[in-house]
Amino acid sequence: MAAEGGGKEMNEIKTQFTTREGVYKLLTHSEYSRPNRVPFNSQGSNPVKVSFVNVNDQSGNGDRICFNVGRELYFYIYKGVRKAADLSKPIDKRIYKGTQPTCHDFNPLTATAESVSLLVGFSAGQVQLIDPIKKETSKLFNEERLIDKSRVTCVRWVPGSESLFLVAHSSGSMYLYNVENTCGTTAPHYQLLKQGENYAVHTCKSKSARNPLLRWTVGEGALNEFAFSPDGKFLACASQDGFLRVFGFDAAELHGTMKSYFGGLLCVCWSPDGRYIVAGGEDDLVTVWSFSDCRVIARGHGHKSWVSVVAFDHCTTSVEDGDPPAEFSGSDEDFHEQIHFGAGRDRANSAHSRLSKRNSTDSRPVSVTYRFGSVGQDTQLCLWDLTEDILFPHLPLSRTRTHTNVMSATSPPATGQTTTTVSTTTNPSGTNGKDNVSNSSSSGNPANSLPGTLPRSNSLPHSSNPAGGSTPNSHTGSSISKFATLSLHDSRKERHEKDHKRNHSMGHISSKSSDKLNQLSSSRTAKADAAKTLGTTLCPRMDEVPLLEPLVCKKIAHERLTVLIFLEDCLVTACQEGFVCTWARPGKVGLLSSQNNPANSPSGTVV
């Protein structure tokens, strides 16, 4: 994969990339970091995180950015695609001793130009409420660590609330707080409120109002991240035990679950309309889960290491005219409701208005493509399109759009037929722009079995070798290469089991310590548990769901990536070295030319 602009080395850091909508460009003058701009020695430090809030400033500089690097926390005016603020003059800077900030979140409801409410979670378990504009520290929660002593992994304001917030810890517990309540001087006592499969919710027993209001214990191991649905009614939790669990938040009831292909889940996000959830983690995959069907509908393979962040791009919505479907279970209104994005998303008004117009003026359906992105410890950024052939496999193939194979997992070819799958793309850059054609024989497959080749969107190159030979383009050395072969053919599964027994037999253990024997035993237990879910609706095999290929997969940093946020004019990434980078969307770089006049630029000059 050559670098954009003539680079030839695969390990070269990319400064631009091309998608079907145009070229995204890294804006070096828009970079935020510590004032000295020296790469941070990240060894042993918590991930760099970034939070944004808009304070509705009348000057046009309403966005504010907060990011943590090591023991330090910074708060600046964020200027998007324009030149970054003067890094030597942060609005607020804090250096902590004895603990490190791990995550943070602004409350958008209470934010003004004079005051913002920022929650900061710490490695020792405390949560701080600060106002970086007034430079005040309002409250410190769990100060004595009586509620939880483990690291804070995620903190979020409850949507629509000015006072409630939720905190997750590496202990696997979540706590609901009210900023108006104290945490008490003694450890809280709890009473069971609701219990289900691998989760429980307790209320805090107290004569007077105190924190926490509720304690959730979810799964086994750390609760790495949670995300509220766009309407705030549901909560998706990604846990170290590999499970995605989705709860009705107010009722504290489990709506559905999903299991990773391997290892823990590290990140999770919702589609803008709340219909789909994407999770990523230690299996190097991104997994798409349908909220309504409670099942995995696709996986994406592009990363070579753990996926640290997933995020939907609510600004990139593809809307195309479509032929009327030959068959659809439900009315046109049901279909339109199914694909119509939720109202009120200001940053996607253009696409939404087009979609609404089509729905109101023409009975023919439209084609909608969801765009989401991911970044990982492999220092790569991947962009993905979730297309209608994955979302609506029951529709006729004539409505299939670009970047996808016409073969669906739900429609295997008849016995004895040889099927040719063709993938076309309209990518203007030429990347993945050629037609990919692969022949696969389904001879001998029962009528109710899946085809020998994988159904894919943005299909990965794959072999038609019936013996299951490896593909030349496979990512050797990555965990998915090791585990994806489990499900392609039974014979390969049997060979893997033999290899597993041989490689992990007691006779091959050179260590004499009982600790390593215990680790081996726990590893076997984990693998046994994984084997129980593999092939079920919780965790389909690799050949049972479509496999997405990234539209873009670029190395954009020297250190592992920890942030991906989509904004209206740009997308924002950050790496563990402490550099927060802004990538201008196609056509947005031209905005700079009109700002080169210092009289028109709030920052004075633009490089």
Coordinates of C-alpha atoms in Angstrom, one line a residue:
M1 CA 0.0 0.0 0.0
A2 CA 1.8 3.1 -1.2
A3 CA 1.5 6.4 0.6
E4 CA -0.7 9.0 -0.9
G5 CA 1.3 11.6 -2.8
G6 CA 4.0 9.3 -4.0
G7 CA 5.3 7.5 -0.9
K8 CA 6.5 4.0 -1.4
E9 CA 7.1 2.5 2.0
M10 CA 4.3 0.7 3.8
N11 CA 5.5 2.0 7.2
E12 CA 5.4 5.6 6.1
I13 CA 3.1 7.8 8.0
K14 CA 0.2 9.0 5.7
T15 CA -0.8 12.6 5.7
Q16 CA -3.9 12.2 3.4
F17 CA -6.2 9.5 2.1
T18 CA -8.9 9.3 -0.5
T19 CA -12.5 8.0 -0.2
R20 CA -15.4 8.1 -2.7
E21 CA -16.3 11.6 -1.4
G22 CA -12.8 13.0 -1.9
V23 CA -9.5 13.6 -0.2
Y24 CA -9.0 13.9 3.6
K25 CA -5.9 15.9 4.5
L26 CA -3.9 16.2 7.7
L27 CA -3.7 19.8 8.9
T28 CA -0.3 20.2 10.6
H29 CA -1.0 23.7 11.7
S30 CA -4.2 22.5 13.5
E31 CA -2.4 20.0 15.7
Y32 CA -2.8 20.2 19.5
S33 CA -0.4 18.8 22.0
R34 CA 1.5 19.7 25.1
P35 CA 3.0 23.2 24.7
N36 CA 6.6 21.9 24.2
R37 CA 5.3 19.7 21.3
V38 CA 7.7 16.9 22.5
P39 CA 6.5 13.4 22.0
F40 CA 5.3 12.1 25.3
N41 CA 7.0 9.0 26.7
S42 CA 3.8 7.0 27.0
Q43 CA 5.2 3.9 28.7
G44 CA 3.1 3.0 31.6
S45 CA 0.7 5.8 31.1
N46 CA -3.1 5.8 30.5
P47 CA -4.4 6.4 27.0
V48 CA -4.7 9.9 25.7
K49 CA -8.4 10.9 25.4
V50 CA -10.1 13.9 23.9
S51 CA -13.5 15.5 24.7
F52 CA -15.3 18.3 22.9
V53 CA -18.0 20.8 23.9
N54 CA -19.6 23.7 22.2
V55 CA -20.3 26.8 24.4
N56 CA -22.3 28.7 21.9
D57 CA -19.8 31.5 21.8
Q58 CA -21.0 34.4 19.7
S59 CA -17.5 35.1 18.3
G60 CA -17.7 31.9 16.2
N61 CA -15.1 30.1 18.3
G62 CA -17.5 28.0 20.3
D63 CA -15.8 24.7 20.3
R64 CA -13.6 23.7 23.3
I65 CA -11.2 20.7 23.5
C66 CA -9.9 18.8 26.6
F67 CA -7.2 16.2 26.4
N68 CA -5.1 14.3 28.9
V69 CA -1.4 13.4 28.5
G70 CA 0.2 11.5 31.3
R71 CA -0.4 13.4 34.6
E72 CA -1.5 16.5 32.7
L73 CA -4.9 17.8 31.6
Y74 CA -5.3 20.6 29.0
F75 CA -8.2 22.8 28.0
Y76 CA -8.1 25.0 24.9
I77 CA -10.3 26.8 22.3
Y78 CA -10.6 24.4 19.4
K79 CA -10.5 26.0 15.9
G80 CA -11.1 23.0 13.7
V81 CA -9.6 23.3 10.3
R82 CA -8.1 26.7 11.1
K83 CA -4.8 27.2 12.9
A84 CA -4.7 25.8 16.4
A85 CA -4.9 28.0 19.4
D86 CA -1.6 29.2 21.0
L87 CA -0.5 26.0 22.9
S88 CA 1.5 28.1 25.3
K89 CA -1.7 29.7 26.5
P90 CA -4.2 27.0 27.5
I91 CA -7.4 28.2 29.1
D92 CA -6.7 25.7 31.9
K93 CA -3.9 23.3 32.6
R94 CA -3.8 20.8 35.5
I95 CA -1.0 18.5 36.7
Y96 CA -2.0 15.7 39.1
K97 CA 0.2 14.0 41.6
G98 CA -0.2 10.4 42.7
T99 CA -2.9 9.6 40.1
Q100 CA -3.5 10.2 36.4
P101 CA -6.6 11.3 34.5
T102 CA -8.0 8.4 32.4
C103 CA -11.2 9.8 30.8
H104 CA -13.4 12.9 30.8
D105 CA -16.7 14.2 29.6
F106 CA -18.4 17.6 29.2
N107 CA -22.1 18.2 30.0
P108 CA -23.4 19.9 26.8
L109 CA -26.7 21.0 28.5
T110 CA -25.0 23.3 31.0
A111 CA -22.1 24.6 28.8
T112 CA -21.9 28.4 28.3
A113 CA -19.1 30.8 27.4
E114 CA -18.6 31.5 31.1
S115 CA -18.9 28.0 32.5
V116 CA -18.6 24.3 31.6
S117 CA -19.0 21.2 33.7
L118 CA -16.2 18.7 33.0
L119 CA -16.1 15.2 34.7
V120 CA -12.6 13.7 35.0
G121 CA -12.0 10.1 36.0
F122 CA -8.7 8.9 37.5
S123 CA -6.5 5.9 37.7
A124 CA -7.0 5.6 41.5
G125 CA -10.8 5.5 41.2
Q126 CA -11.8 9.1 42.0
V127 CA -14.0 11.3 39.8
Q128 CA -13.5 15.1 39.8
L129 CA -16.0 17.7 38.7
I130 CA -14.2 20.8 37.5
D131 CA -15.0 24.1 35.6
P132 CA -11.9 24.8 33.4
I133 CA -13.2 28.2 32.4
K134 CA -13.7 29.4 36.0
K135 CA -10.7 27.3 37.0
E136 CA -12.7 25.8 39.8
T137 CA -12.9 22.4 41.3
S138 CA -16.5 21.8 42.4
K139 CA -16.4 18.4 43.9
L140 CA -14.4 15.2 44.2
F141 CA -16.3 11.9 44.2
N142 CA -15.1 8.7 45.7
E143 CA -12.4 10.8 47.3
E144 CA -11.6 8.2 50.0
R145 CA -12.0 5.3 47.5
L146 CA -14.7 3.8 49.7
I147 CA -16.9 3.1 46.6
D148 CA -14.4 1.6 44.3
K149 CA -10.6 1.5 44.4
S150 CA -10.0 0.5 40.8
R151 CA -9.2 2.6 37.7
V152 CA -12.0 4.6 36.1
T153 CA -12.4 3.4 32.5
C154 CA -15.3 5.5 31.3
V155 CA -17.3 8.4 32.6
R156 CA -20.4 9.9 30.9
W157 CA -23.1 12.4 31.8
V158 CA -26.5 10.7 31.5
P159 CA -28.1 12.2 28.4
G160 CA -30.6 14.9 29.1
S161 CA -29.5 15.3 32.7
E162 CA -27.7 18.2 34.3
S163 CA -26.8 16.3 37.5
L164 CA -26.6 12.5 36.8
F165 CA -23.5 10.8 35.6
L166 CA -22.3 7.2 35.1
V167 CA -18.9 5.9 35.9
A168 CA -17.3 2.5 35.0
H169 CA -14.3 0.9 36.6
S170 CA -11.8 -1.8 35.8
S171 CA -13.4 -3.8 38.6
G172 CA -16.4 -4.4 36.3
S173 CA -18.8 -2.2 38.2
M174 CA -20.6 1.0 37.1
Y175 CA -22.0 3.6 39.5
L176 CA -24.7 6.2 39.0
Y177 CA -23.9 9.5 40.8
N178 CA -25.8 12.7 41.4
V179 CA -23.6 15.8 41.6
E180 CA -25.8 17.2 44.4
N181 CA -25.2 14.2 46.7
T182 CA -22.2 13.5 48.9
C183 CA -20.4 10.2 48.9
G184 CA -20.6 9.7 52.7
T185 CA -17.8 8.9 55.2
T186 CA -18.4 5.2 55.2
A187 CA -18.5 2.5 52.6
P188 CA -21.9 2.2 51.0
H189 CA -24.3 -0.7 51.8
Y190 CA -26.3 -2.1 48.9
Q191 CA -29.6 -3.8 48.4
L192 CA -30.3 -5.9 45.3
L193 CA -32.7 -4.2 42.9
K194 CA -32.5 -6.4 39.8
Q195 CA -30.5 -9.5 38.7
G196 CA -30.0 -11.3 35.4
E197 CA -27.5 -13.3 33.5
N198 CA -24.1 -12.1 34.5
Y199 CA -25.2 -8.8 35.8
A200 CA -26.8 -7.3 38.9
V201 CA -28.1 -3.8 39.9
H202 CA -28.1 -2.7 43.5
T203 CA -29.4 0.4 45.2
C204 CA -27.5 2.2 48.0
K205 CA -29.1 1.8 51.4
S206 CA -29.0 5.0 53.3
K207 CA -31.2 7.2 55.5
S208 CA -30.2 10.3 53.6
A209 CA -29.4 10.8 49.9
R210 CA -25.9 9.8 49.1
N211 CA -23.8 8.5 46.2
P212 CA -23.8 6.2 44.5
L213 CA -27.5 6.0 43.6
L214 CA -27.0 2.6 41.9
R215 CA -24.2 0.0 41.5
W216 CA -24.1 -2.1 38.4
T217 CA -21.9 -5.2 38.3
V218 CA -21.6 -6.4 34.7
G219 CA -19.8 -9.5 33.4
E220 CA -16.4 -10.7 34.5
G221 CA -13.3 -8.5 34.5
A222 CA -13.0 -4.8 33.6
L223 CA -15.9 -2.9 32.0
N224 CA -13.8 -1.1 29.3
E225 CA -16.3 1.3 27.8
F226 CA -20.0 2.0 27.7
A227 CA -22.1 4.2 25.4
F228 CA -25.7 5.6 25.7
S229 CA -28.0 5.2 22.7
P230 CA -28.8 8.4 20.8
D231 CA -32.2 8.6 22.6
G232 CA -30.6 7.9 26.0
K233 CA -32.8 5.0 26.7
F234 CA -30.3 2.1 26.3
L235 CA -26.8 1.5 27.4
A236 CA -24.2 -0.7 25.5
C237 CA -21.4 -2.1 27.6
A238 CA -18.1 -3.5 26.3
S239 CA -16.4 -5.8 28.8
Q240 CA -13.1 -7.6 29.2
D241 CA -14.9 -10.9 29.2
G242 CA -15.6 -10.4 25.5
F243 CA -19.3 -9.7 25.9
L244 CA -21.3 -6.7 24.5
R245 CA -24.3 -6.3 26.8
V246 CA -27.1 -3.9 25.9
F247 CA -29.4 -2.7 28.7
G248 CA -32.6 -0.7 29.0
F249 CA -31.1 2.0 31.2
D250 CA -34.1 3.1 33.3
A251 CA -35.6 -0.4 33.7
A252 CA -32.1 -2.0 34.2
E253 CA -33.1 -4.9 32.0
L254 CA -30.9 -6.8 29.6
H255 CA -31.9 -6.3 25.9
G256 CA -29.3 -8.4 24.2
T257 CA -25.8 -9.7 24.1
M258 CA -22.9 -10.5 21.7
K259 CA -19.6 -12.3 22.2
S260 CA -16.3 -11.2 20.6
Y261 CA -14.6 -13.7 18.3
F262 CA -11.7 -13.7 20.7
G263 CA -10.5 -11.8 23.7
G264 CA -12.0 -8.7 25.4
L265 CA -14.1 -5.9 23.9
L266 CA -12.4 -2.5 24.3
C267 CA -14.8 -0.1 22.6
V268 CA -18.3 0.4 21.5
C269 CA -20.5 3.0 19.7
W270 CA -24.1 3.5 18.3
S271 CA -25.2 4.4 14.8
P272 CA -26.8 7.9 14.7
D273 CA -30.3 6.3 14.5
G274 CA -29.6 3.8 17.3
R275 CA -30.3 0.8 15.0
Y276 CA -26.8 -0.7 15.0
I277 CA -23.9 -1.0 17.4
V278 CA -20.2 -1.5 16.5
A279 CA -17.7 -3.0 18.9
G280 CA -14.0 -3.6 18.7
G281 CA -11.4 -5.2 20.8
E282 CA -8.7 -7.8 21.1
D283 CA -9.8 -10.0 18.2
D284 CA -8.6 -7.2 15.8
L285 CA -12.1 -7.1 14.4
V286 CA -14.9 -4.6 14.2
T287 CA -18.3 -6.3 14.8
V288 CA -21.6 -4.8 13.7
W289 CA -24.6 -5.8 15.8
S290 CA -28.3 -5.2 15.0
F291 CA -30.2 -3.7 17.9
S292 CA -33.6 -4.8 16.7
D293 CA -32.5 -8.4 15.7
C294 CA -30.0 -8.8 18.6
R295 CA -27.5 -10.5 16.3
V296 CA -24.2 -10.0 14.5
I297 CA -24.8 -8.8 11.0
A298 CA -21.2 -8.3 9.8
R299 CA -17.6 -8.2 10.9
G300 CA -14.7 -6.1 9.6
H301 CA -11.1 -7.2 9.2
G302 CA -8.5 -4.6 8.5
H303 CA -6.5 -4.0 11.8
K304 CA -3.4 -6.0 12.7
S305 CA -3.7 -5.4 16.4
W306 CA -6.3 -4.5 19.0
V307 CA -9.0 -2.1 18.0
S308 CA -9.1 0.8 20.6
V309 CA -11.8 3.1 19.3
V310 CA -14.9 2.8 17.0
A311 CA -17.1 5.7 16.0
F312 CA -19.9 6.4 13.5
D313 CA -19.5 9.3 11.1
H314 CA -22.9 11.0 11.3
C315 CA -22.0 13.5 8.6
T316 CA -21.3 11.0 5.8
T317 CA -24.6 9.5 4.7
S318 CA -24.9 8.2 1.2
V319 CA -28.4 8.6 -0.3
E320 CA -29.1 7.2 -3.7
D321 CA -32.2 6.6 -5.8
G322 CA -33.2 2.9 -5.9
D323 CA -35.5 0.7 -7.9
P324 CA -38.6 -0.5 -6.1
P325 CA -38.0 -3.8 -4.4
A326 CA -39.7 -6.9 -5.7
E327 CA -40.5 -8.1 -2.2
F328 CA -40.4 -6.5 1.2
S329 CA -42.2 -7.7 4.3
G330 CA -43.9 -4.6 5.5
S331 CA -45.2 -1.3 4.1
D332 CA -43.3 1.5 2.4
E333 CA -43.6 3.5 5.6
D334 CA -42.0 0.6 7.6
F335 CA -39.2 0.5 5.1
H336 CA -38.6 4.2 5.2
E337 CA -38.8 4.2 9.0
Q338 CA -36.2 1.4 9.0
I339 CA -33.6 3.3 7.1
H340 CA -34.4 6.9 8.1
F341 CA -31.9 8.5 10.4
G342 CA -33.1 10.1 13.5
A343 CA -34.1 13.8 13.3
G344 CA -32.2 16.5 15.1
R345 CA -28.7 15.6 13.9
D346 CA -27.6 19.1 12.9
R347 CA -24.3 18.0 11.4
A348 CA -26.0 15.8 8.8
N349 CA -28.8 18.1 7.9
S350 CA -28.0 18.0 4.2
A351 CA -28.1 14.3 3.9
H352 CA -31.1 14.0 6.2
S353 CA -33.1 16.6 4.3
R354 CA -32.4 14.7 1.0
L355 CA -33.5 11.5 2.7
S356 CA -36.6 13.1 4.1
K357 CA -37.5 14.6 0.8
R358 CA -37.2 11.3 -1.0
N359 CA -39.4 9.7 1.6
S360 CA -42.1 12.3 1.4
T361 CA -42.2 12.8 -2.4
D362 CA -41.6 9.4 -3.8
S363 CA -42.7 5.9 -2.8
R364 CA -39.5 4.4 -4.1
P365 CA -37.0 3.5 -1.4
V366 CA -33.5 5.1 -1.2
S367 CA -30.1 3.5 -0.5
V368 CA -28.5 4.4 2.8
T369 CA -24.8 3.7 3.7
Y370 CA -23.6 4.0 7.2
R371 CA -20.0 5.2 7.5
F372 CA -18.0 4.3 10.6
G373 CA -14.3 4.4 11.5
S374 CA -11.9 2.6 13.8
V375 CA -8.4 3.1 15.1
G376 CA -6.1 0.6 16.8
Q377 CA -2.9 -0.2 18.5
D378 CA -1.5 -1.0 15.0
T379 CA -1.4 2.8 14.5
Q380 CA -3.9 2.5 11.6
L381 CA -7.1 4.3 10.8
C382 CA -9.8 2.3 9.0
L383 CA -13.0 3.7 7.5
W384 CA -15.8 1.3 6.7
D385 CA -19.1 1.5 4.8
L386 CA -22.1 -0.6 6.0
T387 CA -24.1 -1.0 2.8
E388 CA -27.7 -2.0 2.2
D389 CA -26.8 -5.5 1.0
I390 CA -25.7 -6.2 4.5
L391 CA -28.5 -4.3 6.2
F392 CA -31.3 -5.6 4.0
P393 CA -30.2 -9.0 2.6
H394 CA -33.8 -9.8 1.7
L395 CA -33.9 -7.1 -1.0
P396 CA -33.3 -8.1 -4.7
L397 CA -29.8 -7.9 -5.9
S398 CA -30.7 -5.2 -8.5
R399 CA -30.6 -2.7 -5.6
T400 CA -27.1 -3.8 -4.5
R401 CA -24.7 -0.8 -4.4
T402 CA -21.0 -0.2 -4.8
H403 CA -18.3 -1.7 -2.6
T404 CA -20.1 -5.0 -2.1
N405 CA -20.4 -8.5 -3.4
V406 CA -23.7 -9.5 -4.8
M407 CA -23.7 -12.8 -2.9
S408 CA -25.6 -12.8 0.4
A409 CA -25.0 -15.1 3.3
T410 CA -28.7 -15.8 3.4
S411 CA -28.8 -17.0 -0.2
P412 CA -26.3 -19.8 -0.8
P413 CA -26.0 -21.1 -4.4
A414 CA -27.8 -24.3 -5.3
T415 CA -25.9 -27.6 -5.2
G416 CA -23.5 -28.1 -8.1
Q417 CA -23.5 -24.5 -9.2
T418 CA -20.4 -22.5 -9.6
T419 CA -20.9 -18.9 -8.5
T420 CA -18.9 -15.9 -9.7
T421 CA -18.9 -13.0 -7.2
V422 CA -18.0 -9.5 -8.5
S423 CA -17.1 -6.5 -6.4
T424 CA -17.1 -3.1 -8.0
T425 CA -16.2 0.3 -6.5
T426 CA -16.5 3.9 -7.5
N427 CA -13.6 5.1 -5.5
P428 CA -12.1 8.0 -7.5
S429 CA -8.6 7.5 -6.1
G430 CA -8.3 4.1 -7.6
T431 CA -7.6 2.5 -4.2
N432 CA -9.5 -0.8 -4.2
G433 CA -10.9 0.5 -7.4
K434 CA -10.5 -2.5 -9.6
D435 CA -13.2 -5.1 -10.0
N436 CA -12.5 -8.1 -7.8
V437 CA -13.6 -11.3 -9.3
S438 CA -13.4 -14.7 -7.6
N439 CA -14.8 -18.0 -8.6
S440 CA -16.0 -20.5 -6.0
S441 CA -17.5 -23.9 -6.5
S442 CA -20.3 -24.9 -4.1
S443 CA -20.4 -28.5 -5.3
G444 CA -21.3 -30.9 -2.6
N445 CA -22.8 -28.3 -0.3
P446 CA -26.1 -29.2 1.1
A447 CA -29.0 -27.0 0.2
N448 CA -29.2 -25.5 3.7
S449 CA -25.4 -25.0 4.2
L450 CA -23.5 -21.9 3.7
P451 CA -21.4 -21.4 0.5
G452 CA -17.7 -22.2 0.6
T453 CA -16.6 -18.6 0.1
L454 CA -17.4 -15.9 2.5
P455 CA -20.1 -13.3 1.7
R456 CA -18.4 -10.0 1.9
S457 CA -18.9 -6.3 1.6
N458 CA -15.8 -4.5 0.4
S459 CA -14.7 -8.1 0.0
L460 CA -11.3 -9.2 1.1
P461 CA -9.3 -11.1 -1.5
H462 CA -9.9 -14.8 -0.7
S463 CA -8.9 -18.1 -2.0
S464 CA -11.3 -20.5 -3.8
N465 CA -9.0 -23.4 -2.8
P466 CA -11.4 -26.1 -1.5
A467 CA -8.7 -27.4 0.8
G468 CA -8.7 -24.1 2.6
G469 CA -5.2 -22.9 1.5
S470 CA -4.1 -19.6 2.9
T471 CA -4.5 -16.4 0.9
P472 CA -1.5 -14.4 -0.2
N473 CA -3.0 -11.2 1.2
S474 CA -3.8 -12.5 4.6
H475 CA -2.4 -10.7 7.6
T476 CA 0.1 -13.2 8.9
G477 CA 0.9 -13.1 12.5
S478 CA -2.3 -11.4 13.6
S479 CA -4.8 -13.1 15.9
I480 CA -7.5 -13.2 13.3
S481 CA -5.3 -15.2 10.9
K482 CA -4.9 -17.7 13.6
F483 CA -8.6 -17.9 14.5
A484 CA -10.4 -17.2 11.3
T485 CA -9.3 -20.6 9.9
L486 CA -11.3 -22.3 12.6
S487 CA -14.6 -21.8 10.8
L488 CA -13.8 -22.1 7.1
H489 CA -13.9 -25.8 6.9
D490 CA -14.4 -28.7 9.4
S491 CA -11.1 -30.3 8.3
R492 CA -9.2 -27.1 9.2
K493 CA -11.0 -27.0 12.5
E494 CA -9.9 -30.6 13.2
R495 CA -6.3 -29.8 12.3
H496 CA -6.4 -26.8 14.6
E497 CA -7.6 -28.8 17.4
K498 CA -4.8 -31.3 16.9
D499 CA -2.3 -28.5 16.8
H500 CA -3.8 -27.0 19.9
K501 CA -3.5 -30.2 21.8
R502 CA 0.0 -30.8 20.6
N503 CA 1.3 -27.2 21.3
H504 CA -0.4 -26.9 24.6
S505 CA 0.1 -30.4 26.0
M506 CA 1.8 -30.7 29.4
G507 CA 4.9 -32.3 27.9
H508 CA 5.7 -29.1 26.0
I509 CA 5.7 -26.9 29.0
S510 CA 9.3 -26.0 29.9
S511 CA 8.4 -23.9 33.0
K512 CA 8.6 -25.5 36.4
S513 CA 6.5 -22.8 38.1
S514 CA 3.0 -23.5 39.3
D515 CA 2.0 -20.0 38.3
K516 CA 2.4 -20.8 34.6
L517 CA 0.5 -24.0 35.1
N518 CA -2.3 -22.0 36.6
Q519 CA -2.2 -19.6 33.7
L520 CA -2.4 -22.5 31.3
S521 CA -5.4 -23.8 33.1
S522 CA -7.2 -20.5 33.1
S523 CA -6.4 -20.1 29.4
R524 CA -7.9 -23.5 28.7
T525 CA -11.0 -22.5 30.6
A526 CA -11.3 -19.3 28.6
K527 CA -10.9 -21.2 25.3
A528 CA -13.5 -23.8 26.4
D529 CA -15.9 -21.0 27.2
A530 CA -15.2 -19.4 23.8
A531 CA -15.8 -22.8 22.1
K532 CA -19.2 -23.0 23.6
T533 CA -20.4 -19.7 22.1
L534 CA -18.6 -20.0 18.7
G535 CA -21.1 -20.9 16.1
T536 CA -24.1 -19.6 18.1
T537 CA -26.0 -16.3 17.6
L538 CA -23.8 -14.8 20.3
C539 CA -20.7 -15.4 18.2
P540 CA -21.2 -16.6 14.6
R541 CA -18.4 -18.3 12.8
M542 CA -16.4 -16.3 10.4
D543 CA -18.2 -17.8 7.4
E544 CA -21.6 -17.2 8.8
V545 CA -21.7 -13.5 8.5
P546 CA -20.4 -11.1 5.8
L547 CA -16.8 -9.9 6.2
L548 CA -16.2 -6.2 5.5
E549 CA -13.1 -4.8 4.0
P550 CA -12.1 -1.2 5.0
L551 CA -12.5 1.5 2.4
V552 CA -9.4 3.1 3.9
C553 CA -6.7 1.5 6.0
K554 CA -3.8 3.9 6.6
K555 CA -0.9 4.1 9.1
I556 CA -1.2 7.6 10.5
A557 CA 0.9 7.6 13.7
H558 CA 4.1 6.3 15.3
E559 CA 2.4 5.2 18.5
R560 CA -0.9 3.4 19.2
L561 CA -4.0 5.4 18.4
T562 CA -6.5 6.2 21.2
V563 CA -9.0 8.7 19.7
L564 CA -11.3 9.0 16.7
I565 CA -14.0 11.7 16.7
F566 CA -16.0 12.8 13.6
L567 CA -16.9 16.5 13.5
E568 CA -18.7 18.5 10.8
D569 CA -15.6 19.8 9.0
C570 CA -13.0 17.3 10.0
L571 CA -12.2 14.2 11.9
V572 CA -9.9 14.1 14.9
T573 CA -7.4 11.4 15.9
A574 CA -4.9 11.2 18.8
C575 CA -2.0 8.9 19.6
Q576 CA -0.3 7.9 22.8
E577 CA 2.6 10.4 22.1
G578 CA 0.1 13.1 23.0
F579 CA -0.6 14.6 19.5
V580 CA -4.2 15.5 18.7
C581 CA -4.5 15.7 14.9
T582 CA -7.2 17.3 12.7
W583 CA -8.0 15.9 9.3
A584 CA -10.0 18.2 7.0
R585 CA -12.9 16.6 5.2
P586 CA -13.0 16.8 1.4
G587 CA -13.5 20.4 0.3
K588 CA -13.0 21.9 3.7
V589 CA -9.3 22.7 3.2
G590 CA -10.4 25.4 0.8
L591 CA -12.0 27.2 3.7
L592 CA -8.4 28.2 4.8
S593 CA -7.8 30.4 1.7
S594 CA -10.6 32.8 2.7
Q595 CA -9.0 33.0 6.2
N596 CA -5.5 33.9 5.1
N597 CA -6.4 37.5 5.5
P598 CA -5.7 38.3 9.2
A599 CA -8.6 40.6 9.3
N600 CA -10.9 37.7 8.6
S601 CA -9.2 35.3 10.9
P602 CA -9.8 35.3 14.7
S603 CA -6.4 33.7 15.2
G604 CA -4.6 36.5 13.3
T605 CA -2.7 34.4 10.8
V606 CA -3.2 31.0 9.2
V607 CA -0.2 29.0 8.1

